PDB file of C-alpha atoms and ligand atoms in Angstrom:
ATOM      1  CA  MET A  20      -0.011   0.027   0.073  1.00  0.00           C
ATOM      2  CA  ARG A  21       1.335   3.423  -0.843  1.00  0.00           C
ATOM      3  CA  GLN A  22       1.830   5.736   2.085  1.00  0.00           C
ATOM      4  CA  ALA A  23      -0.126   8.881   2.755  1.00  0.00           C
ATOM      5  CA  PRO A  24       1.764  12.205   1.872  1.00  0.00           C
ATOM      6  CA  GLN A  25       2.318  14.954   4.174  1.00  0.00           C
ATOM      7  CA  LYS A  26      -0.490  17.507   4.420  1.00  0.00           C
ATOM      8  CA  GLY A  27       1.296  19.673   1.827  1.00  0.00           C
ATOM      9  CA  GLN A  28      -1.485  22.302   1.798  1.00  0.00           C
ATOM     10  CA  GLU A  29      -0.244  25.672   0.301  1.00  0.00           C
ATOM     11  CA  TRP A  30      -2.517  28.624   0.158  1.00  0.00           C
ATOM     12  CA  GLN A  31      -2.634  31.234  -2.671  1.00  0.00           C
ATOM     13  CA  ALA A  32      -4.762  34.147  -1.688  1.00  0.00           C
ATOM     14  CA  GLN A  33      -6.120  34.875  -5.035  1.00  0.00           C
ATOM     15  CA  SER A  34      -7.198  31.320  -5.820  1.00  0.00           C
ATOM     16  CA  TYR A  35      -8.772  30.981  -2.431  1.00  0.00           C
ATOM     17  CA  ALA A  36     -10.900  34.048  -2.816  1.00  0.00           C
ATOM     18  CA  ARG A  37     -12.138  32.726  -6.126  1.00  0.00           C
ATOM     19  CA  HIS A  38     -12.922  29.094  -5.059  1.00  0.00           C
ATOM     20  CA  ALA A  39     -13.678  29.574  -1.464  1.00  0.00           C
ATOM     21  CA  GLY A  40     -15.028  33.154  -0.869  1.00  0.00           C
ATOM     22  CA  PHE A  41     -18.011  31.510   0.756  1.00  0.00           C
ATOM     23  CA  VAL A  42     -15.773  30.548   3.840  1.00  0.00           C
ATOM     24  CA  ALA A  43     -15.823  34.147   5.075  1.00  0.00           C
ATOM     25  CA  ALA A  44     -19.188  35.152   3.531  1.00  0.00           C
ATOM     26  CA  LEU A  45     -21.066  32.482   5.393  1.00  0.00           C
ATOM     27  CA  ALA A  46     -19.350  33.184   8.714  1.00  0.00           C
ATOM     28  CA  LEU A  47     -20.787  36.545   9.631  1.00  0.00           C
ATOM     29  CA  PRO A  48     -22.799  34.889  12.544  1.00  0.00           C
ATOM     30  CA  VAL A  49     -19.621  33.989  14.193  1.00  0.00           C
ATOM     31  CA  VAL A  50     -18.542  37.690  14.107  1.00  0.00           C
ATOM     32  CA  ASP A  51     -22.040  38.409  15.700  1.00  0.00           C
ATOM     33  CA  LEU A  52     -21.325  35.932  18.389  1.00  0.00           C
ATOM     34  CA  LEU A  53     -17.840  37.539  19.013  1.00  0.00           C
ATOM     35  CA  ALA A  54     -19.725  40.839  19.305  1.00  0.00           C
ATOM     36  CA  PRO A  55     -16.567  43.002  19.113  1.00  0.00           C
ATOM     37  CA  GLN A  56     -16.718  46.069  21.368  1.00  0.00           C
ATOM     38  CA  GLN A  57     -15.213  49.472  20.564  1.00  0.00           C
ATOM     39  CA  GLY A  58     -11.483  49.455  21.345  1.00  0.00           C
ATOM     40  CA  GLU A  59     -11.084  45.717  22.330  1.00  0.00           C
ATOM     41  CA  GLU A  60      -7.857  44.114  21.253  1.00  0.00           C
ATOM     42  CA  ILE A  61      -8.774  41.083  19.205  1.00  0.00           C
ATOM     43  CA  LEU A  62      -6.650  38.375  17.567  1.00  0.00           C
ATOM     44  CA  ASP A  63      -7.918  36.824  14.330  1.00  0.00           C
ATOM     45  CA  LEU A  64      -6.257  33.358  14.388  1.00  0.00           C
ATOM     46  CA  GLY A  65      -5.675  32.186  10.831  1.00  0.00           C
ATOM     47  CA  CYS A  66      -6.917  35.478   9.315  1.00  0.00           C
ATOM     48  CA  GLY A  67      -6.389  34.330   5.710  1.00  0.00           C
ATOM     49  CA  ASP A  68      -7.030  37.332   3.355  1.00  0.00           C
ATOM     50  CA  ALA A  69      -8.586  39.205   6.246  1.00  0.00           C
ATOM     51  CA  ALA A  70     -12.159  39.379   4.897  1.00  0.00           C
ATOM     52  CA  LEU A  71     -13.464  38.739   8.323  1.00  0.00           C
ATOM     53  CA  THR A  72     -10.774  40.604  10.210  1.00  0.00           C
ATOM     54  CA  CYS A  73     -11.878  43.746   8.314  1.00  0.00           C
ATOM     55  CA  GLU A  74     -15.470  43.100   9.428  1.00  0.00           C
ATOM     56  CA  ILE A  75     -14.241  42.852  13.136  1.00  0.00           C
ATOM     57  CA  ALA A  76     -12.245  46.164  12.554  1.00  0.00           C
ATOM     58  CA  ASN A  77     -15.269  47.836  11.095  1.00  0.00           C
ATOM     59  CA  ARG A  78     -17.333  46.769  14.099  1.00  0.00           C
ATOM     60  CA  GLY A  79     -14.809  48.677  16.404  1.00  0.00           C
ATOM     61  CA  GLY A  80     -12.357  46.082  17.374  1.00  0.00           C
ATOM     62  CA  SER A  81      -8.627  46.836  17.302  1.00  0.00           C
ATOM     63  CA  VAL A  82      -7.596  43.696  15.504  1.00  0.00           C
ATOM     64  CA  ILE A  83      -4.395  41.758  14.577  1.00  0.00           C
ATOM     65  CA  GLY A  84      -4.334  38.922  12.091  1.00  0.00           C
ATOM     66  CA  VAL A  85      -1.971  35.862  12.405  1.00  0.00           C
ATOM     67  CA  ASP A  86      -1.561  33.365   9.495  1.00  0.00           C
ATOM     68  CA  GLU A  87       1.186  30.837   8.589  1.00  0.00           C
ATOM     69  CA  SER A  88       0.693  31.297   4.897  1.00  0.00           C
ATOM     70  CA  PRO A  89       2.994  33.981   3.361  1.00  0.00           C
ATOM     71  CA  SER A  90       0.465  34.512   0.572  1.00  0.00           C
ATOM     72  CA  MET A  91      -2.354  35.116   3.092  1.00  0.00           C
ATOM     73  CA  VAL A  92      -0.204  37.444   5.219  1.00  0.00           C
ATOM     74  CA  ARG A  93       0.632  39.530   2.246  1.00  0.00           C
ATOM     75  CA  ALA A  94      -3.131  39.731   1.360  1.00  0.00           C
ATOM     76  CA  ALA A  95      -4.044  40.663   4.891  1.00  0.00           C
ATOM     77  CA  LEU A  96      -1.487  43.491   5.047  1.00  0.00           C
ATOM     78  CA  ALA A  97      -2.687  44.679   1.657  1.00  0.00           C
ATOM     79  CA  ALA A  98      -6.123  44.845   3.194  1.00  0.00           C
ATOM     80  CA  GLY A  99      -4.695  47.264   5.747  1.00  0.00           C
ATOM     81  CA  ILE A 100      -4.693  44.814   8.732  1.00  0.00           C
ATOM     82  CA  ARG A 101      -1.818  44.482  11.209  1.00  0.00           C
ATOM     83  CA  THR A 102      -0.792  40.944  10.493  1.00  0.00           C
ATOM     84  CA  VAL A 103       1.968  38.585  11.867  1.00  0.00           C
ATOM     85  CA  ARG A 104       3.099  35.384  10.272  1.00  0.00           C
ATOM     86  CA  ALA A 105       3.143  32.703  13.079  1.00  0.00           C
ATOM     87  CA  ASP A 106       2.077  29.165  13.947  1.00  0.00           C
ATOM     88  CA  ALA A 107      -1.252  29.013  15.559  1.00  0.00           C
ATOM     89  CA  CYS A 108       0.175  26.786  18.318  1.00  0.00           C
ATOM     90  CA  ALA A 109       3.002  29.194  19.156  1.00  0.00           C
ATOM     91  CA  LEU A 110       1.649  32.684  19.283  1.00  0.00           C
ATOM     92  CA  PRO A 111       4.201  35.427  19.805  1.00  0.00           C
ATOM     93  CA  PHE A 112       2.185  37.450  22.174  1.00  0.00           C
ATOM     94  CA  GLY A 113       1.691  37.961  25.860  1.00  0.00           C
ATOM     95  CA  PRO A 114      -1.727  37.882  27.514  1.00  0.00           C
ATOM     96  CA  ARG A 115      -2.949  41.067  25.958  1.00  0.00           C
ATOM     97  CA  PHE A 116      -6.114  40.157  23.997  1.00  0.00           C
ATOM     98  CA  ASP A 117      -9.684  40.651  25.118  1.00  0.00           C
ATOM     99  CA  ALA A 118     -10.757  38.074  22.570  1.00  0.00           C
ATOM    100  CA  VAL A 119      -9.449  35.522  20.125  1.00  0.00           C
ATOM    101  CA  PHE A 120     -11.544  34.850  17.063  1.00  0.00           C
ATOM    102  CA  SER A 121     -11.031  32.043  14.461  1.00  0.00           C
ATOM    103  CA  ASN A 122     -12.903  30.969  11.408  1.00  0.00           C
ATOM    104  CA  ALA A 123     -12.370  27.714   9.350  1.00  0.00           C
ATOM    105  CA  VAL A 124      -8.930  27.184  10.858  1.00  0.00           C
ATOM    106  CA  LEU A 125      -9.087  24.769  13.917  1.00  0.00           C
ATOM    107  CA  HIS A 126      -9.852  21.796  11.767  1.00  0.00           C
ATOM    108  CA  TRP A 127      -6.343  22.175  10.089  1.00  0.00           C
ATOM    109  CA  ILE A 128      -4.638  21.713  13.510  1.00  0.00           C
ATOM    110  CA  ASP A 129      -4.022  18.128  14.427  1.00  0.00           C
ATOM    111  CA  THR A 130      -2.733  19.104  17.944  1.00  0.00           C
ATOM    112  CA  PRO A 131      -6.031  20.688  19.157  1.00  0.00           C
ATOM    113  CA  ASP A 132      -4.824  20.946  22.779  1.00  0.00           C
ATOM    114  CA  ARG A 133      -1.665  22.853  21.921  1.00  0.00           C
ATOM    115  CA  ALA A 134      -3.889  25.324  19.892  1.00  0.00           C
ATOM    116  CA  ILE A 135      -6.254  25.824  22.853  1.00  0.00           C
ATOM    117  CA  ARG A 136      -3.161  26.260  25.125  1.00  0.00           C
ATOM    118  CA  ALA A 137      -1.666  28.894  22.773  1.00  0.00           C
ATOM    119  CA  VAL A 138      -4.959  30.840  22.646  1.00  0.00           C
ATOM    120  CA  ARG A 139      -5.346  30.793  26.455  1.00  0.00           C
ATOM    121  CA  GLU A 140      -1.756  32.288  26.832  1.00  0.00           C
ATOM    122  CA  VAL A 141      -2.637  35.234  24.778  1.00  0.00           C
ATOM    123  CA  LEU A 142      -5.916  36.123  26.408  1.00  0.00           C
ATOM    124  CA  LYS A 143      -6.415  38.488  29.314  1.00  0.00           C
ATOM    125  CA  PRO A 144      -8.156  37.004  32.416  1.00  0.00           C
ATOM    126  CA  ASP A 145     -11.852  36.382  31.332  1.00  0.00           C
ATOM    127  CA  GLY A 146     -10.842  36.732  27.752  1.00  0.00           C
ATOM    128  CA  ARG A 147     -13.147  35.247  25.056  1.00  0.00           C
ATOM    129  CA  PHE A 148     -12.381  32.429  22.559  1.00  0.00           C
ATOM    130  CA  VAL A 149     -14.931  32.526  19.865  1.00  0.00           C
ATOM    131  CA  ALA A 150     -14.631  30.328  16.807  1.00  0.00           C
ATOM    132  CA  GLU A 151     -16.181  28.131  14.059  1.00  0.00           C
ATOM    133  CA  PHE A 152     -14.660  25.212  12.242  1.00  0.00           C
ATOM    134  CA  GLY A 153     -15.392  21.902  10.633  1.00  0.00           C
ATOM    135  CA  GLY A 154     -17.308  19.511  12.860  1.00  0.00           C
ATOM    136  CA  HIS A 155     -18.095  15.679  13.067  1.00  0.00           C
ATOM    137  CA  GLY A 156     -19.466  14.612   9.608  1.00  0.00           C
ATOM    138  CA  CYS A 157     -18.133  17.558   7.669  1.00  0.00           C
ATOM    139  CA  VAL A 158     -17.761  16.874   3.876  1.00  0.00           C
ATOM    140  CA  ALA A 159     -18.533  13.165   4.658  1.00  0.00           C
ATOM    141  CA  THR A 160     -19.822  12.480   1.209  1.00  0.00           C
ATOM    142  CA  ILE A 161     -16.759  13.898  -0.476  1.00  0.00           C
ATOM    143  CA  LEU A 162     -14.445  12.055   1.805  1.00  0.00           C
ATOM    144  CA  THR A 163     -16.325   8.667   1.419  1.00  0.00           C
ATOM    145  CA  ALA A 164     -15.953   8.979  -2.376  1.00  0.00           C
ATOM    146  CA  MET A 165     -12.220   9.729  -2.063  1.00  0.00           C
ATOM    147  CA  ARG A 166     -11.714   6.749   0.324  1.00  0.00           C
ATOM    148  CA  ALA A 167     -13.486   4.431  -2.156  1.00  0.00           C
ATOM    149  CA  VAL A 168     -11.208   5.649  -4.966  1.00  0.00           C
ATOM    150  CA  ALA A 169      -7.939   5.567  -2.837  1.00  0.00           C
ATOM    151  CA  ARG A 170      -8.984   2.007  -1.924  1.00  0.00           C
ATOM    152  CA  ALA A 171      -9.641   0.874  -5.424  1.00  0.00           C
ATOM    153  CA  TRP A 172      -6.217   2.178  -6.700  1.00  0.00           C
ATOM    154  CA  GLY A 173      -4.339   0.622  -3.716  1.00  0.00           C
ATOM    155  CA  TYR A 174      -3.552   3.858  -1.987  1.00  0.00           C
ATOM    156  CA  ASP A 175      -3.663   4.691   1.842  1.00  0.00           C
ATOM    157  CA  GLU A 176      -7.117   5.963   2.891  1.00  0.00           C
ATOM    158  CA  ALA A 177      -5.250   8.042   5.507  1.00  0.00           C
ATOM    159  CA  SER A 178      -4.317  10.440   2.727  1.00  0.00           C
ATOM    160  CA  VAL A 179      -8.000  11.336   2.220  1.00  0.00           C
ATOM    161  CA  CYS A 180      -8.756  13.468   5.297  1.00  0.00           C
ATOM    162  CA  PRO A 181      -6.099  15.702   6.881  1.00  0.00           C
ATOM    163  CA  TRP A 182      -8.759  17.479   8.931  1.00  0.00           C
ATOM    164  CA  TYR A 183      -9.733  17.321  12.688  1.00  0.00           C
ATOM    165  CA  PHE A 184     -13.631  17.227  12.776  1.00  0.00           C
ATOM    166  CA  PRO A 185     -14.547  16.607  16.388  1.00  0.00           C
ATOM    167  CA  THR A 186     -18.085  16.118  18.053  1.00  0.00           C
ATOM    168  CA  VAL A 187     -19.187  18.990  20.241  1.00  0.00           C
ATOM    169  CA  ASP A 188     -18.779  16.774  23.328  1.00  0.00           C
ATOM    170  CA  GLU A 189     -15.100  16.086  22.501  1.00  0.00           C
ATOM    171  CA  TYR A 190     -14.272  19.816  21.747  1.00  0.00           C
ATOM    172  CA  ARG A 191     -16.200  20.965  24.859  1.00  0.00           C
ATOM    173  CA  GLN A 192     -14.130  18.545  27.025  1.00  0.00           C
ATOM    174  CA  ARG A 193     -10.918  19.870  25.414  1.00  0.00           C
ATOM    175  CA  LEU A 194     -11.777  23.573  26.137  1.00  0.00           C
ATOM    176  CA  GLU A 195     -12.748  22.735  29.647  1.00  0.00           C
ATOM    177  CA  ASN A 196      -9.556  20.672  30.233  1.00  0.00           C
ATOM    178  CA  GLY A 197      -7.608  23.620  28.732  1.00  0.00           C
ATOM    179  CA  GLY A 198      -8.977  26.225  31.192  1.00  0.00           C
ATOM    180  CA  PHE A 199     -12.056  27.554  29.529  1.00  0.00           C
ATOM    181  CA  THR A 200     -15.690  27.894  30.446  1.00  0.00           C
ATOM    182  CA  VAL A 201     -17.796  26.976  27.458  1.00  0.00           C
ATOM    183  CA  ASN A 202     -20.794  29.412  27.324  1.00  0.00           C
ATOM    184  CA  TYR A 203     -22.039  28.026  24.032  1.00  0.00           C
ATOM    185  CA  ILE A 204     -21.281  25.198  21.654  1.00  0.00           C
ATOM    186  CA  GLU A 205     -23.196  23.838  18.765  1.00  0.00           C
ATOM    187  CA  LEU A 206     -22.839  21.419  15.846  1.00  0.00           C
ATOM    188  CA  ILE A 207     -24.400  23.151  12.746  1.00  0.00           C
ATOM    189  CA  PRO A 208     -24.967  21.376   9.470  1.00  0.00           C
ATOM    190  CA  ARG A 209     -24.555  24.022   6.888  1.00  0.00           C
ATOM    191  CA  PRO A 210     -25.037  22.991   3.268  1.00  0.00           C
ATOM    192  CA  THR A 211     -22.586  25.132   1.354  1.00  0.00           C
ATOM    193  CA  PRO A 212     -23.099  26.128  -2.348  1.00  0.00           C
ATOM    194  CA  LEU A 213     -19.889  25.893  -4.230  1.00  0.00           C
ATOM    195  CA  ALA A 214     -19.656  28.768  -6.830  1.00  0.00           C
ATOM    196  CA  THR A 215     -16.850  27.038  -8.782  1.00  0.00           C
ATOM    197  CA  GLY A 216     -18.226  23.610  -8.366  1.00  0.00           C
ATOM    198  CA  ILE A 217     -16.643  20.417  -6.992  1.00  0.00           C
ATOM    199  CA  GLU A 218     -13.611  20.831  -9.135  1.00  0.00           C
ATOM    200  CA  GLY A 219     -12.750  24.201  -7.601  1.00  0.00           C
ATOM    201  CA  TRP A 220     -13.373  22.809  -4.120  1.00  0.00           C
ATOM    202  CA  LEU A 221     -11.112  19.678  -4.700  1.00  0.00           C
ATOM    203  CA  GLU A 222      -8.435  21.901  -6.221  1.00  0.00           C
ATOM    204  CA  THR A 223      -8.512  24.446  -3.478  1.00  0.00           C
ATOM    205  CA  PHE A 224      -8.743  22.017  -0.412  1.00  0.00           C
ATOM    206  CA  ARG A 225      -7.489  18.583  -1.312  1.00  0.00           C
ATOM    207  CA  ALA A 226      -4.865  19.003  -4.108  1.00  0.00           C
ATOM    208  CA  PRO A 227      -2.308  16.936  -2.154  1.00  0.00           C
ATOM    209  CA  PHE A 228      -4.578  13.785  -2.329  1.00  0.00           C
ATOM    210  CA  PHE A 229      -4.562  13.934  -6.174  1.00  0.00           C
ATOM    211  CA  ALA A 230      -0.898  14.879  -6.299  1.00  0.00           C
ATOM    212  CA  GLN A 231       0.181  11.553  -4.951  1.00  0.00           C
ATOM    213  CA  PHE A 232      -1.113   9.636  -8.077  1.00  0.00           C
ATOM    214  CA  PRO A 233       1.105   9.474 -11.151  1.00  0.00           C
ATOM    215  CA  GLU A 234       0.200  12.375 -13.505  1.00  0.00           C
ATOM    216  CA  LYS A 235      -0.977  10.132 -16.243  1.00  0.00           C
ATOM    217  CA  ASP A 236      -3.625   8.767 -13.801  1.00  0.00           C
ATOM    218  CA  ARG A 237      -4.752  12.066 -12.054  1.00  0.00           C
ATOM    219  CA  ASN A 238      -7.709  12.903 -14.492  1.00  0.00           C
ATOM    220  CA  ALA A 239      -9.080   9.385 -14.229  1.00  0.00           C
ATOM    221  CA  VAL A 240      -8.879   9.442 -10.396  1.00  0.00           C
ATOM    222  CA  ARG A 241     -10.462  13.010 -10.266  1.00  0.00           C
ATOM    223  CA  ARG A 242     -13.379  11.796 -12.685  1.00  0.00           C
ATOM    224  CA  GLN A 243     -13.958   8.700 -10.531  1.00  0.00           C
ATOM    225  CA  VAL A 244     -14.155  10.748  -7.237  1.00  0.00           C
ATOM    226  CA  ILE A 245     -16.511  13.283  -8.911  1.00  0.00           C
ATOM    227  CA  SER A 246     -18.835  10.740 -10.415  1.00  0.00           C
ATOM    228  CA  LEU A 247     -19.217   9.022  -6.976  1.00  0.00           C
ATOM    229  CA  ILE A 248     -20.143  12.453  -5.249  1.00  0.00           C
ATOM    230  CA  LYS A 249     -22.228  13.968  -8.068  1.00  0.00           C
ATOM    231  CA  PRO A 250     -25.534  12.091  -7.401  1.00  0.00           C
ATOM    232  CA  SER A 251     -25.621  13.328  -3.730  1.00  0.00           C
ATOM    233  CA  LEU A 252     -24.225  16.965  -4.057  1.00  0.00           C
ATOM    234  CA  CYS A 253     -25.081  18.118  -7.523  1.00  0.00           C
ATOM    235  CA  ASP A 254     -28.683  19.231  -8.497  1.00  0.00           C
ATOM    236  CA  ASP A 255     -30.149  18.824 -11.994  1.00  0.00           C
ATOM    237  CA  GLY A 256     -29.067  22.452 -12.904  1.00  0.00           C
ATOM    238  CA  GLY A 257     -25.395  21.430 -12.344  1.00  0.00           C
ATOM    239  CA  ASN A 258     -25.177  23.377  -9.009  1.00  0.00           C
ATOM    240  CA  TRP A 259     -23.014  21.910  -6.408  1.00  0.00           C
ATOM    241  CA  THR A 260     -23.634  22.019  -2.637  1.00  0.00           C
ATOM    242  CA  ALA A 261     -21.065  20.645  -0.211  1.00  0.00           C
ATOM    243  CA  ASP A 262     -22.214  18.870   2.997  1.00  0.00           C
ATOM    244  CA  TYR A 263     -20.478  21.191   5.573  1.00  0.00           C
ATOM    245  CA  VAL A 264     -20.892  20.794   9.199  1.00  0.00           C
ATOM    246  CA  ARG A 265     -19.581  23.287  11.601  1.00  0.00           C
ATOM    247  CA  VAL A 266     -18.662  23.421  15.305  1.00  0.00           C
ATOM    248  CA  ARG A 267     -19.372  26.936  16.671  1.00  0.00           C
ATOM    249  CA  PHE A 268     -18.613  27.989  20.213  1.00  0.00           C
ATOM    250  CA  ALA A 269     -18.010  30.776  22.656  1.00  0.00           C
ATOM    251  CA  ALA A 270     -15.696  30.126  25.597  1.00  0.00           C
ATOM    252  CA  GLN A 271     -14.202  32.248  28.309  1.00  0.00           C
ATOM    253  CA  LYS A 272     -10.773  31.905  29.947  1.00  0.00           C
ATOM    254  CA  ASN A 273     -10.747  30.775  33.576  1.00  0.00           C
ATOM    255  CA  GLY A 274      -8.395  32.298  36.053  1.00  0.00           C
ATOM    256  CA  LYS A 275      -5.228  34.178  35.028  1.00  0.00           C
TER     257      LYS A 275
HETATM  258  C1  LIG B 305     -13.081  24.939   5.457  1.00  0.00           C
HETATM  259  O1  LIG B 305     -12.012  25.480   5.327  1.00  0.00           O
HETATM  260  O2  LIG B 305     -13.947  25.397   6.022  1.00  0.00           O
HETATM  261  C2  LIG B 305     -12.987  23.413   5.188  1.00  0.00           C
HETATM  262  C3  LIG B 305     -11.898  22.934   4.597  1.00  0.00           C
HETATM  263  C4  LIG B 305     -11.911  21.646   4.333  1.00  0.00           C
HETATM  264  C5  LIG B 305     -12.930  20.731   4.543  1.00  0.00           C
HETATM  265  C6  LIG B 305     -14.051  21.354   5.303  1.00  0.00           C
HETATM  266  C7  LIG B 305     -13.969  22.561   5.434  1.00  0.00           C
END
C-alpha cells in the first residue's frame, strides 16, 4: 500500500478568494457571536485574506491577524490589517487580548490541545475565545468518495482526510480541560453552495490527495471521485452544494 503524503497544503490568496470566498461570507454569524466592542484588542487566528478581520475592525475592534501562509499574510497586509506570520500553536504575544476569534482554521490543526493552550496564553483573564470550524461529519460525502477511490487504486485511505472534525462533546471537553468555561457550543449542518463547483473545491482544499497519483492517472482518479459524489451533491441544474458541518462555540478563559 502506498503511504499517505504529508498535508502539503499551500494557500494562494487569489485562488482561495475565487474558489472559497464563501468561507468568510457564510461566517458573519460567528462575528455576531464575538460581538466586538469598541477598542477591544482582538486576535484573528488564521486570518487568511482578512475578509472577516476587516469586518471585526469595522465593528470597532482593534484587530491583529495571524496566519502561517506568506500569501495570506501579504493579502491581509494589503487589506490594511496589522498581520503577523506565526504558527497557531506558538503565538508570539503575551496575555494582551480581550478576545481571540477564528474561522475555518481549527480543523487544520492536528494538535488541538496545543492550539487551545496557545490561545489561552494570549488572552487576558476572562478573555473570550469565539470560533467556528469543521465538525463531525463535515464533507462526509466527499471523503467517502475519495476513500473508495483511494482503496480501489491501492492507496492509503489516511491520505484522504487531513482534517480534525470533532464532535461537540469532544471539543467542549478539550476546552474545559484547557482552562475555559464553555458558554455556548453547537454542531451546525451548513449545506454550502460551491460557486466554482466540486472541481474548484477539490483543487482548493485537497490538491495533495490527487498529487500522490502519477500524473497520467490524475484525471481518471478525479473523474471517479466526482462521479461518486455527483448524485448526492449536484442538482439537475449542475449546482454543487457541499455537506459542511460546523462546530461553533464561545468560551471564556478561567483564572489568570
Ligand atoms: C473549511 O475551510 O471550511 C473546510 C476545509 C476543508 C474541509 C471542510 C471545510
